[in-house]
Short mmCIF file of C-alpha atoms in Angstrom, two decimals:
data_model
loop_
_atom_site.label_atom_id
_atom_site.label_comp_id
_atom_site.label_asym_id
_atom_site.label_seq_id
_atom_site.Cartn_x
_atom_site.Cartn_y
_atom_site.Cartn_z
CA UNK A 94 16.57 15.50 -32.66
CA UNK A 95 15.06 14.81 -35.86
CA UNK A 96 16.88 15.63 -39.01
CA UNK A 97 15.95 18.57 -41.58
CA UNK A 98 14.79 17.09 -44.89
CA UNK A 99 18.79 17.24 -46.68
CA UNK A 100 20.27 15.46 -44.04
CA UNK A 101 17.47 12.23 -44.17
CA UNK A 102 19.17 9.00 -46.41
CA UNK A 103 18.17 9.33 -50.45
CA UNK A 104 14.40 7.88 -50.80
CA UNK A 105 13.27 8.58 -46.98
CA UNK A 106 9.96 9.91 -46.81
CA UNK A 107 10.60 13.21 -44.20
CA UNK A 108 6.93 12.50 -42.61
CA UNK A 109 7.24 8.46 -42.08
CA UNK A 110 10.66 9.82 -40.43
CA UNK A 111 9.74 11.71 -37.86
CA UNK A 112 7.26 8.83 -37.18
CA UNK A 113 9.58 6.37 -36.97
CA UNK A 114 11.73 9.12 -34.52
CA UNK A 115 8.77 9.51 -32.16
CA UNK A 116 8.27 5.90 -31.69
CA UNK A 117 11.15 4.73 -31.40
CA UNK A 118 12.87 7.75 -29.29
CA UNK A 119 11.67 6.69 -25.79
CA UNK A 120 12.59 3.04 -26.68
CA UNK A 121 15.87 4.47 -27.41
CA UNK A 122 16.47 6.57 -24.39
CA UNK A 123 15.01 2.98 -22.28
CA UNK A 124 17.77 0.71 -23.59
CA UNK A 125 20.70 3.91 -22.44
CA UNK A 126 19.45 3.23 -18.77
CA UNK A 127 21.05 1.18 -16.18
CA UNK A 128 18.66 -0.58 -14.77
CA UNK A 129 17.01 -1.89 -18.76
CA UNK A 130 18.57 -4.98 -19.10
CA UNK A 131 17.40 -6.40 -15.69
CA UNK A 132 14.42 -5.00 -16.59
CA UNK A 133 14.02 -7.16 -19.54
CA UNK A 134 15.08 -10.28 -18.13
CA UNK A 135 12.86 -9.79 -15.22
CA UNK A 136 9.74 -9.39 -18.14
CA UNK A 137 11.36 -12.92 -19.70
CA UNK A 138 10.97 -14.06 -16.52
CA UNK A 139 7.75 -13.47 -15.96
CA UNK A 140 6.52 -14.43 -19.01
CA UNK A 141 8.07 -17.61 -18.93
CA UNK A 142 6.44 -18.08 -15.25
CA UNK A 143 3.05 -17.63 -16.55
CA UNK A 144 3.42 -19.62 -19.74
CA UNK A 145 4.79 -22.64 -18.00
CA UNK A 146 2.11 -22.60 -15.06
CA UNK A 147 -0.94 -21.52 -17.62
CA UNK A 148 -3.11 -24.18 -19.96
CA UNK A 149 -0.80 -24.54 -22.35
CA UNK A 150 2.08 -25.01 -20.12
CA UNK A 151 2.80 -28.48 -21.76
CA UNK A 152 3.46 -26.05 -24.96
CA UNK A 153 6.36 -24.25 -23.21
CA UNK A 154 8.00 -27.20 -22.49
CA UNK A 155 7.73 -29.16 -25.79
CA UNK A 156 9.11 -26.19 -27.81
CA UNK A 157 12.55 -26.15 -26.18
CA UNK A 158 13.04 -29.72 -27.29
CA UNK A 159 12.23 -29.09 -30.62
CA UNK A 160 15.09 -29.88 -32.64
CA UNK A 161 17.77 -27.92 -35.05
CA UNK A 162 20.08 -29.35 -37.26
CA UNK A 163 22.88 -27.41 -38.24
CA UNK A 164 25.89 -29.36 -41.16
CA UNK A 165 26.70 -29.44 -44.26
CA UNK A 166 26.36 -33.42 -46.37
CA UNK A 167 26.97 -36.10 -44.00
CA UNK A 168 28.35 -33.95 -41.57
CA UNK A 169 25.47 -32.88 -39.16
CA UNK A 170 24.51 -31.79 -35.28
CA UNK A 171 20.89 -31.97 -34.55
CA UNK A 172 20.35 -30.56 -30.88
CA UNK A 173 17.28 -29.17 -29.37
CA UNK A 174 16.50 -25.30 -29.18
CA UNK A 175 17.14 -25.50 -24.97
CA UNK A 176 20.75 -26.77 -25.73
CA UNK A 177 21.51 -24.04 -28.59
CA UNK A 178 20.47 -21.01 -26.56
CA UNK A 179 22.03 -23.01 -23.25
CA UNK A 180 25.93 -24.15 -24.64
CA UNK A 181 25.38 -21.97 -28.11
CA UNK A 182 24.40 -18.62 -27.92
CA UNK A 183 25.44 -18.39 -24.15
CA UNK A 184 28.94 -19.12 -25.20
CA UNK A 185 28.43 -15.48 -26.62
CA UNK A 186 27.66 -14.38 -23.38
CA UNK A 187 30.56 -15.94 -22.05
CA UNK A 188 32.95 -14.52 -24.28
CA UNK A 189 31.67 -10.97 -23.36
CA UNK A 190 32.42 -11.73 -19.46
CA UNK A 191 35.67 -12.90 -20.91
CA UNK A 192 36.49 -9.96 -22.48
CA UNK A 193 35.13 -7.53 -18.99
CA UNK A 194 37.75 -9.82 -17.14
CA UNK A 195 40.35 -9.10 -19.22
CA UNK A 196 40.17 -5.56 -20.01
CA UNK A 197 39.73 -5.12 -16.26
CA UNK A 198 43.07 -7.18 -15.70
CA UNK A 199 44.73 -4.63 -18.28
CA UNK A 200 43.55 -1.13 -16.51
CA UNK A 201 40.51 -2.01 -13.92
CA UNK A 202 39.67 -2.76 -11.13
CA UNK A 203 42.10 -6.18 -11.30
CA UNK A 204 45.08 -4.49 -12.76
CA UNK A 205 46.57 -3.78 -9.29
CA UNK A 206 46.94 -5.99 -6.26
CA UNK A 207 46.14 -3.93 -3.84
CA UNK A 208 43.12 -2.05 -5.53
CA UNK A 209 41.78 -5.40 -6.08
CA UNK A 210 42.64 -7.05 -3.11
CA UNK A 211 38.72 -5.98 -1.38
CA UNK A 212 36.55 -7.01 -3.57
CA UNK A 213 38.57 -10.44 -4.31
CA UNK A 214 38.07 -10.81 -0.70
CA UNK A 215 34.30 -10.05 -0.67
CA UNK A 216 33.93 -11.96 -3.95
CA UNK A 217 35.50 -14.84 -2.49
CA UNK A 218 33.23 -14.68 1.23
CA UNK A 219 30.27 -13.92 -1.34
CA UNK A 220 30.03 -17.68 -2.57
CA UNK A 221 31.95 -19.30 0.27
CA UNK A 222 29.52 -18.68 3.08
CA UNK A 223 26.31 -19.40 0.07
CA UNK A 224 28.07 -22.56 -0.53
CA UNK A 225 28.11 -23.80 3.18
CA UNK A 226 24.77 -22.61 4.06
CA UNK A 227 22.98 -24.51 1.35
CA UNK A 228 25.34 -27.56 1.54
CA UNK A 229 24.51 -27.41 5.59
CA UNK A 230 21.29 -27.77 4.72
CA UNK A 231 21.70 -30.65 1.21
CA UNK A 232 24.41 -33.00 3.40
CA UNK A 233 23.12 -35.75 1.46
CA UNK A 234 24.50 -36.75 -1.88
CA UNK A 235 21.19 -36.57 -3.71
CA UNK A 236 21.44 -32.86 -3.68
CA UNK A 237 24.62 -31.36 -2.23
CA UNK A 238 25.87 -31.15 -5.95
CA UNK A 239 24.13 -28.17 -6.15
CA UNK A 240 26.03 -26.05 -3.86
CA UNK A 241 27.43 -23.96 -6.93
CA UNK A 242 23.86 -22.66 -7.43
CA UNK A 243 23.85 -19.82 -4.80
CA UNK A 244 27.51 -18.55 -5.21
CA UNK A 245 26.71 -16.58 -8.68
CA UNK A 246 25.80 -12.73 -8.65
CA UNK A 247 23.98 -11.75 -11.75
CA UNK A 248 25.69 -8.01 -13.04
CA UNK A 249 22.51 -6.36 -14.66
CA UNK A 250 20.61 -7.35 -11.66
CA UNK A 251 22.22 -6.34 -8.87
CA UNK A 252 23.52 -3.01 -11.16
CA UNK A 253 19.94 -1.92 -11.83
CA UNK A 254 19.07 -2.27 -8.55
CA UNK A 255 21.57 0.43 -7.24
CA UNK A 256 20.43 2.22 -10.19
CA UNK A 257 17.12 2.52 -8.89
CA UNK A 258 18.51 3.64 -6.07
CA UNK A 259 20.14 6.83 -7.92
CA UNK A 260 22.23 9.24 -6.54
CA UNK A 261 21.83 7.52 -2.91
CA UNK A 262 25.21 5.04 -3.88
CA UNK A 263 28.24 6.84 -4.74
CA UNK A 264 30.48 5.98 -7.65
CA UNK A 265 33.15 4.19 -5.83
CA UNK A 266 30.40 1.82 -4.13
CA UNK A 267 29.26 1.24 -8.00
CA UNK A 268 32.78 0.74 -8.56
CA UNK A 269 32.81 -2.10 -6.31
CA UNK A 270 30.21 -3.92 -7.06
CA UNK A 271 31.55 -3.97 -10.69
CA UNK A 272 34.28 -5.07 -9.09
CA UNK A 273 33.00 -8.39 -7.10
CA UNK A 274 30.44 -8.80 -9.87
CA UNK A 275 33.20 -9.96 -12.24
CA UNK A 276 35.51 -11.46 -9.34
CA UNK A 277 32.28 -13.94 -8.82
CA UNK A 278 31.87 -14.02 -12.90
CA UNK A 279 35.66 -15.54 -12.64
CA UNK A 280 34.82 -17.77 -9.30
CA UNK A 281 31.47 -19.47 -11.26
CA UNK A 282 33.62 -19.93 -14.61
CA UNK A 283 36.10 -21.82 -12.18
CA UNK A 284 33.26 -23.44 -10.75
CA UNK A 285 31.70 -25.15 -13.62
CA UNK A 286 35.31 -25.89 -15.28
CA UNK A 287 36.06 -28.11 -12.09
CA UNK A 288 32.69 -29.29 -10.82
CA UNK A 289 30.24 -29.32 -13.50
CA UNK A 290 31.94 -30.76 -16.18
CA UNK A 291 31.64 -34.57 -16.71
CA UNK A 292 34.93 -36.79 -17.18
CA UNK A 293 37.41 -35.22 -19.34
CA UNK A 294 38.38 -36.82 -23.07
CA UNK A 295 42.27 -35.60 -23.79
CA UNK A 296 41.33 -35.59 -27.54
CA UNK A 297 38.55 -33.07 -27.21
CA UNK A 298 41.03 -31.03 -25.61
CA UNK A 299 43.61 -32.10 -28.18
CA UNK A 300 40.77 -30.06 -30.98
CA UNK A 301 40.21 -27.53 -28.03
CA UNK A 302 44.46 -26.95 -27.78
CA UNK A 303 43.84 -27.03 -31.70
CA UNK A 304 41.22 -23.90 -31.78
CA UNK A 305 43.80 -21.84 -29.39
CA UNK A 306 46.85 -22.41 -31.24
CA UNK A 307 44.76 -21.16 -34.54
CA UNK A 308 43.73 -18.00 -32.57
CA UNK A 309 47.33 -17.11 -31.79
CA UNK A 310 48.21 -17.61 -34.70
CA UNK A 311 45.99 -15.47 -36.23
CA UNK A 312 46.83 -12.13 -34.10
CA UNK A 313 50.76 -12.99 -35.00
CA UNK A 314 50.01 -12.72 -38.35
CA UNK A 315 48.21 -9.37 -37.69
CA UNK A 316 44.66 -10.55 -38.60
CA UNK A 317 41.83 -7.83 -37.09
CA UNK A 318 38.98 -8.93 -38.56
CA UNK A 319 36.56 -10.64 -36.22
CA UNK A 320 35.15 -12.47 -38.72
CA UNK A 321 38.44 -14.39 -39.18
CA UNK A 322 38.41 -15.82 -35.62
CA UNK A 323 34.42 -17.23 -35.39
CA UNK A 324 36.34 -20.99 -37.50
CA UNK A 325 39.35 -21.38 -34.40
CA UNK A 326 36.49 -20.30 -31.90
CA UNK A 327 34.04 -22.63 -33.29
CA UNK A 328 37.03 -25.49 -32.98
CA UNK A 329 37.33 -24.93 -28.99
CA UNK A 330 33.97 -24.69 -28.56
CA UNK A 331 33.73 -27.99 -30.20
CA UNK A 332 36.83 -29.37 -28.34
CA UNK A 333 35.33 -28.52 -25.03
CA UNK A 334 31.92 -30.21 -26.06
CA UNK A 335 33.66 -33.58 -26.74
CA UNK A 336 36.49 -33.21 -23.83
CA UNK A 337 33.23 -32.89 -20.96
CA UNK A 338 34.10 -29.34 -19.93
CA UNK A 339 31.30 -27.02 -20.27
CA UNK A 340 31.33 -25.42 -24.08
CA UNK A 341 30.89 -21.84 -22.98
CA UNK A 342 34.07 -21.80 -21.05
CA UNK A 343 35.57 -21.80 -25.14
CA UNK A 344 33.50 -18.09 -24.79
CA UNK A 345 35.83 -17.61 -21.95
CA UNK A 346 38.98 -18.78 -23.14
CA UNK A 347 38.85 -16.40 -26.64
CA UNK A 348 37.90 -13.34 -24.42
CA UNK A 349 40.71 -13.63 -22.42
CA UNK A 350 42.87 -14.19 -25.47
CA UNK A 351 41.93 -10.61 -27.06
CA UNK A 352 44.16 -8.18 -27.79
CA UNK A 353 43.99 -4.88 -25.24
CA UNK A 354 46.15 -2.72 -27.22
CA UNK A 355 44.97 -0.69 -30.21
CA UNK A 356 46.99 -0.75 -33.73
CA UNK A 357 46.73 2.94 -34.09
CA UNK A 358 48.02 5.23 -31.24
CA UNK A 359 46.40 9.29 -31.50
CA UNK A 360 48.72 10.17 -33.37
CA UNK A 361 48.58 7.65 -36.08
CA UNK A 362 44.91 7.44 -35.92
CA UNK A 363 44.85 11.12 -36.78
CA UNK A 364 47.70 10.65 -39.41
CA UNK A 365 46.03 8.50 -41.17
CA UNK A 366 42.64 10.34 -41.17
CA UNK A 367 43.89 13.32 -42.01
CA UNK A 368 45.39 11.87 -45.23
CA UNK A 369 42.27 9.85 -46.36
CA UNK A 370 40.16 12.65 -45.74
CA UNK A 371 42.79 15.35 -47.90
CA UNK A 372 42.61 12.24 -50.34
CA UNK A 373 39.22 12.48 -50.50
CA UNK A 374 39.12 16.35 -50.81
CA UNK A 375 41.80 15.79 -53.91
CA UNK A 376 39.35 13.39 -55.62
CA UNK A 377 36.12 15.35 -55.13
CA UNK A 378 36.96 18.61 -55.82
CA UNK A 379 38.28 17.51 -59.67
CA UNK A 380 35.90 18.01 -62.30
CA UNK A 381 35.36 14.44 -63.21
CA UNK A 382 36.14 11.03 -61.09
CA UNK A 383 34.90 7.75 -60.51
CA UNK A 384 32.86 7.09 -57.67
CA UNK A 385 34.82 3.88 -57.07
CA UNK A 386 38.09 6.08 -57.02
CA UNK A 387 36.86 6.84 -53.29
CA UNK A 388 36.55 3.43 -51.96
CA UNK A 389 40.42 3.51 -50.95
CA UNK A 390 40.79 6.65 -48.97
CA UNK A 391 37.05 5.56 -47.37
CA UNK A 392 38.47 2.02 -46.35
CA UNK A 393 41.57 3.91 -44.70
CA UNK A 394 39.16 6.07 -43.17
CA UNK A 395 37.27 3.20 -41.81
CA UNK A 396 40.20 1.30 -41.15
CA UNK A 397 41.61 4.18 -38.70
CA UNK A 398 38.67 4.18 -37.09
CA UNK A 399 38.46 0.70 -35.82
CA UNK A 400 41.59 0.32 -35.05
CA UNK A 401 41.85 3.51 -32.73
CA UNK A 402 39.90 1.23 -30.27
CA UNK A 403 41.30 -1.68 -28.66
CA UNK A 404 39.83 -4.68 -30.27
CA UNK A 405 39.14 -5.77 -26.36
CA UNK A 406 36.61 -2.38 -26.15
CA UNK A 407 35.46 -2.24 -29.55
CA UNK A 408 34.00 -6.41 -29.63
CA UNK A 409 32.87 -5.55 -25.99
CA UNK A 410 30.80 -2.66 -27.11
CA UNK A 411 29.18 -4.18 -30.27
CA UNK A 412 28.27 -7.32 -28.43
CA UNK A 413 27.03 -5.96 -25.29
CA UNK A 414 23.67 -4.82 -26.40
CA UNK A 415 23.01 -8.10 -28.01
CA UNK A 416 23.31 -9.97 -24.72
CA UNK A 417 22.24 -7.61 -23.12
CA UNK A 418 18.48 -7.68 -24.35
CA UNK A 419 18.72 -10.53 -26.81
CA UNK A 420 20.58 -13.31 -25.27
CA UNK A 421 20.36 -13.27 -21.58
CA UNK A 422 16.64 -12.40 -22.30
CA UNK A 423 16.18 -15.29 -23.94
CA UNK A 424 17.87 -17.64 -21.77
CA UNK A 425 15.95 -16.16 -19.00
CA UNK A 426 12.55 -16.81 -21.05
CA UNK A 427 14.07 -20.45 -21.99
CA UNK A 428 14.74 -21.27 -18.49
CA UNK A 429 12.62 -19.75 -15.75
CA UNK A 430 9.46 -21.29 -16.98
CA UNK A 431 9.11 -23.42 -13.68
CA UNK A 432 6.18 -25.60 -12.94
CA UNK A 433 4.73 -24.31 -9.29
CA UNK A 434 2.81 -27.99 -8.43
CA UNK A 435 3.10 -31.13 -6.81
CA UNK A 436 4.44 -33.27 -9.55
CA UNK A 437 7.31 -30.50 -10.33
CA UNK A 438 8.73 -30.31 -6.95
CA UNK A 439 7.77 -34.03 -6.03
CA UNK A 440 10.89 -34.73 -5.14
CA UNK A 441 11.97 -35.89 -1.44
CA UNK A 442 14.59 -33.35 -1.62
CA UNK A 443 13.48 -30.09 -3.22
CA UNK A 444 12.65 -28.60 -0.09
CA UNK A 445 15.39 -28.16 1.40
CA UNK A 446 17.65 -27.07 -2.22
CA UNK A 447 14.69 -24.37 -2.19
CA UNK A 448 15.60 -23.68 1.05
CA UNK A 449 19.30 -23.91 0.63
CA UNK A 450 19.79 -21.89 -1.97
CA UNK A 451 17.42 -19.34 -1.04
CA UNK A 452 19.34 -18.58 2.45
CA UNK A 453 22.53 -19.11 0.35
CA UNK A 454 21.22 -16.34 -1.92
CA UNK A 455 19.67 -13.91 0.39
CA UNK A 456 21.66 -14.67 3.63
CA UNK A 457 24.75 -16.18 2.93
CA UNK A 458 25.73 -13.40 0.35
CA UNK A 459 25.07 -10.16 2.93
CA UNK A 460 27.13 -11.83 5.51
CA UNK A 461 29.55 -13.59 3.31
CA UNK A 462 30.29 -10.29 1.53
CA UNK A 463 30.40 -7.80 4.93
CA UNK A 464 32.61 -10.38 6.89
CA UNK A 465 35.02 -10.95 4.31
CA UNK A 466 35.22 -7.54 3.71
CA UNK A 467 35.37 -5.94 7.61
CA UNK A 468 38.55 -9.23 7.75
CA UNK A 469 40.57 -7.46 5.26
CA UNK A 470 40.19 -3.99 6.02
CA UNK A 471 40.87 -5.04 10.07
CA UNK A 472 44.00 -7.01 8.40
CA UNK A 473 45.22 -4.13 7.51
CA UNK A 474 44.92 -5.81 3.89
CA UNK A 475 43.43 -3.02 2.20
CA UNK A 476 41.03 0.05 3.07
CA UNK A 477 37.12 0.85 2.50
CA UNK A 478 37.00 3.44 -0.81
CA UNK A 479 36.63 6.76 -0.37
CA UNK A 480 33.06 7.86 0.23
CA UNK A 481 32.19 3.99 0.88
CA UNK A 482 30.91 2.51 4.49
CA UNK A 483 30.14 -0.19 5.84
CA UNK A 484 26.39 0.58 5.54
CA UNK A 485 27.67 0.87 1.84
CA UNK A 486 29.25 -2.74 2.09
CA UNK A 487 25.86 -4.16 3.43
CA UNK A 488 24.01 -2.50 0.59
CA UNK A 489 26.64 -4.21 -1.96
CA UNK A 490 26.38 -7.79 0.07
CA UNK A 491 22.41 -7.74 -0.45
CA UNK A 492 22.42 -7.04 -4.35
CA UNK A 493 25.37 -9.67 -4.64
CA UNK A 494 22.17 -11.93 -3.61
CA UNK A 495 20.88 -11.55 -6.75
CA UNK A 496 21.68 -14.69 -8.97
CA UNK A 497 18.88 -15.00 -11.82
CA UNK A 498 21.18 -15.64 -14.79
CA UNK A 499 24.45 -17.50 -13.91
CA UNK A 500 22.50 -19.17 -11.24
CA UNK A 501 20.32 -20.67 -13.09
CA UNK A 502 22.36 -21.81 -15.98
CA UNK A 503 24.80 -23.70 -13.16
CA UNK A 504 21.28 -25.38 -11.86
CA UNK A 505 20.85 -26.57 -15.09
CA UNK A 506 24.15 -28.27 -15.05
CA UNK A 507 23.79 -29.54 -11.48
CA UNK A 508 20.59 -31.10 -11.40
CA UNK A 509 19.24 -33.62 -14.24
CA UNK A 510 16.32 -35.02 -12.17
CA UNK A 511 13.04 -32.47 -13.14
CA UNK A 512 11.52 -31.87 -9.96
CA UNK A 513 15.50 -30.90 -8.40
CA UNK A 514 16.21 -28.46 -11.22
CA UNK A 515 12.72 -27.01 -10.56
CA UNK A 516 13.35 -26.45 -7.11
CA UNK A 517 16.90 -24.62 -7.78
CA UNK A 518 15.37 -22.88 -10.35
CA UNK A 519 12.58 -21.32 -7.78
CA UNK A 520 14.54 -21.00 -5.44
CA UNK A 521 16.91 -18.90 -7.40
CA UNK A 522 14.07 -16.82 -8.80
CA UNK A 523 12.04 -16.20 -5.19
CA UNK A 524 15.74 -15.43 -3.91
CA UNK A 525 16.91 -12.61 -6.57
CA UNK A 526 13.85 -11.27 -6.10
CA UNK A 527 13.84 -10.77 -2.27
CA UNK A 528 17.35 -10.17 -2.56
CA UNK A 529 16.22 -7.08 -4.85
CA UNK A 530 13.39 -5.75 -2.67
CA UNK A 531 16.03 -6.49 0.78
CA UNK A 532 18.69 -4.16 -1.11
CA UNK A 533 16.47 -1.06 -2.47
CA UNK A 534 15.24 -1.22 1.68
CA UNK A 535 18.35 -0.95 2.93
CA UNK A 536 19.91 1.14 0.60
CA UNK A 537 16.92 3.71 1.07
CA UNK A 538 17.38 3.44 4.98
CA UNK A 539 21.41 3.02 5.19
CA UNK A 540 22.56 5.28 2.64
CA UNK A 541 22.47 8.99 2.99
CA UNK A 542 20.69 11.07 0.57
CA UNK A 543 21.85 12.82 -2.83
CA UNK A 544 25.45 14.57 -1.70
CA UNK A 545 25.68 18.27 -2.28
CA UNK A 546 26.74 19.51 -5.39
CA UNK A 547 30.10 19.33 -6.30
CA UNK A 548 30.55 16.40 -2.99
CA UNK A 549 30.48 13.32 -5.79
CA UNK A 550 32.89 11.53 -6.25
CA UNK A 551 33.33 11.70 -10.38
CA UNK A 552 34.31 7.66 -11.97
CA UNK A 553 37.81 8.91 -12.19
CA UNK A 554 37.93 9.48 -8.53
CA UNK A 555 36.07 6.53 -7.14
CA UNK A 556 38.29 4.33 -9.06
CA UNK A 557 41.62 6.09 -8.01
CA UNK A 558 39.87 5.76 -4.07
CA UNK A 559 40.05 2.18 -4.32
CA UNK A 560 43.96 2.63 -4.28
CA UNK A 561 43.94 3.78 -0.84
#
């Protein structure tokens, strides 16, 4: 909605503002669509694939090896662009994952054991079955290290596919998929920490421990500014790197340490805000007042606004757009450019790696999710959420086979040989595409049409239904 000229910022030219709103309005609406981040990821991957297989493919490969140096004086740290994306920026991605896990453990699907039983079982089954299927095809020591690649689910793409199914998908099924994907992320993080990190150096763990201690001390002193935690977070990241544990785990650790309770309750927020507003009103009613006198009450209003939300919610809301539309597409652009020719897939094990990853994601994921869920329900440990049937579980299993971001990330850790890595990445890309198409087709065929008015569950009802 356009603003009147009196509502425009000082110095703004109204015609220029109207043009900007016409151009940016559709973009803003696009970014609010659930499937948007998955679409951006897909575009980045397609561009990377096209560039890598074009006559300018060498330029694509060389770009990511350009060194970048960070440091002061003699303390310098030089690494390639690829390193800074995969080990640096992706730490922020893992930090947001950690925030989501922390919030879910406090008030979401992971806060109650009975509610979490079904998605936990589905996620575990959806990791074990693909790993076993991969290992059945890759028993040799050369290729079996990639068993973790097909175990990961990409939240953005999976939720995006469900969004494309529209009102066919009940709210409870979306909640189940989100919970499953979050638990799947926890499993992927454990897999990375235990199986895809080099030998642990205790000196590095001591440095990382110092970073964790600094974070906890700042919290004890009541420091609320996120900027104050960047330095101890960097120390934790450096310690993880020195220890041989993948440094992105530092992001998860800081996310799990983030407070889940707001400083101001609703009554204190209202009292503080009203007091500050009254102070501003009293100052502005005076015939003469200085503008800088408003700084203190306006600062109290900003503080009340900031502290009305728990830090875990505030940080997640602030960082999620940057991660979804910046970091993840950049990661896809830097890692999805697989050159499809004889030289890149020339390793003897490339064929079985590619096949193992594809079958693990496309076949193993839905089988594991469905059978584990079926077993838990039949054993009486939990029940299906209200409004969700076995057809819905089958759809969730199919879209869970979309690996992409996390699967490509694990592939980069699993394989040092370029040809084997290319085979694993190609397997992930092909499998994710097939899983998305299969998920859409199965969803169209298995799920009924849009429910009658008033028949759909609300989000609160959907979450409550998982307690049954």
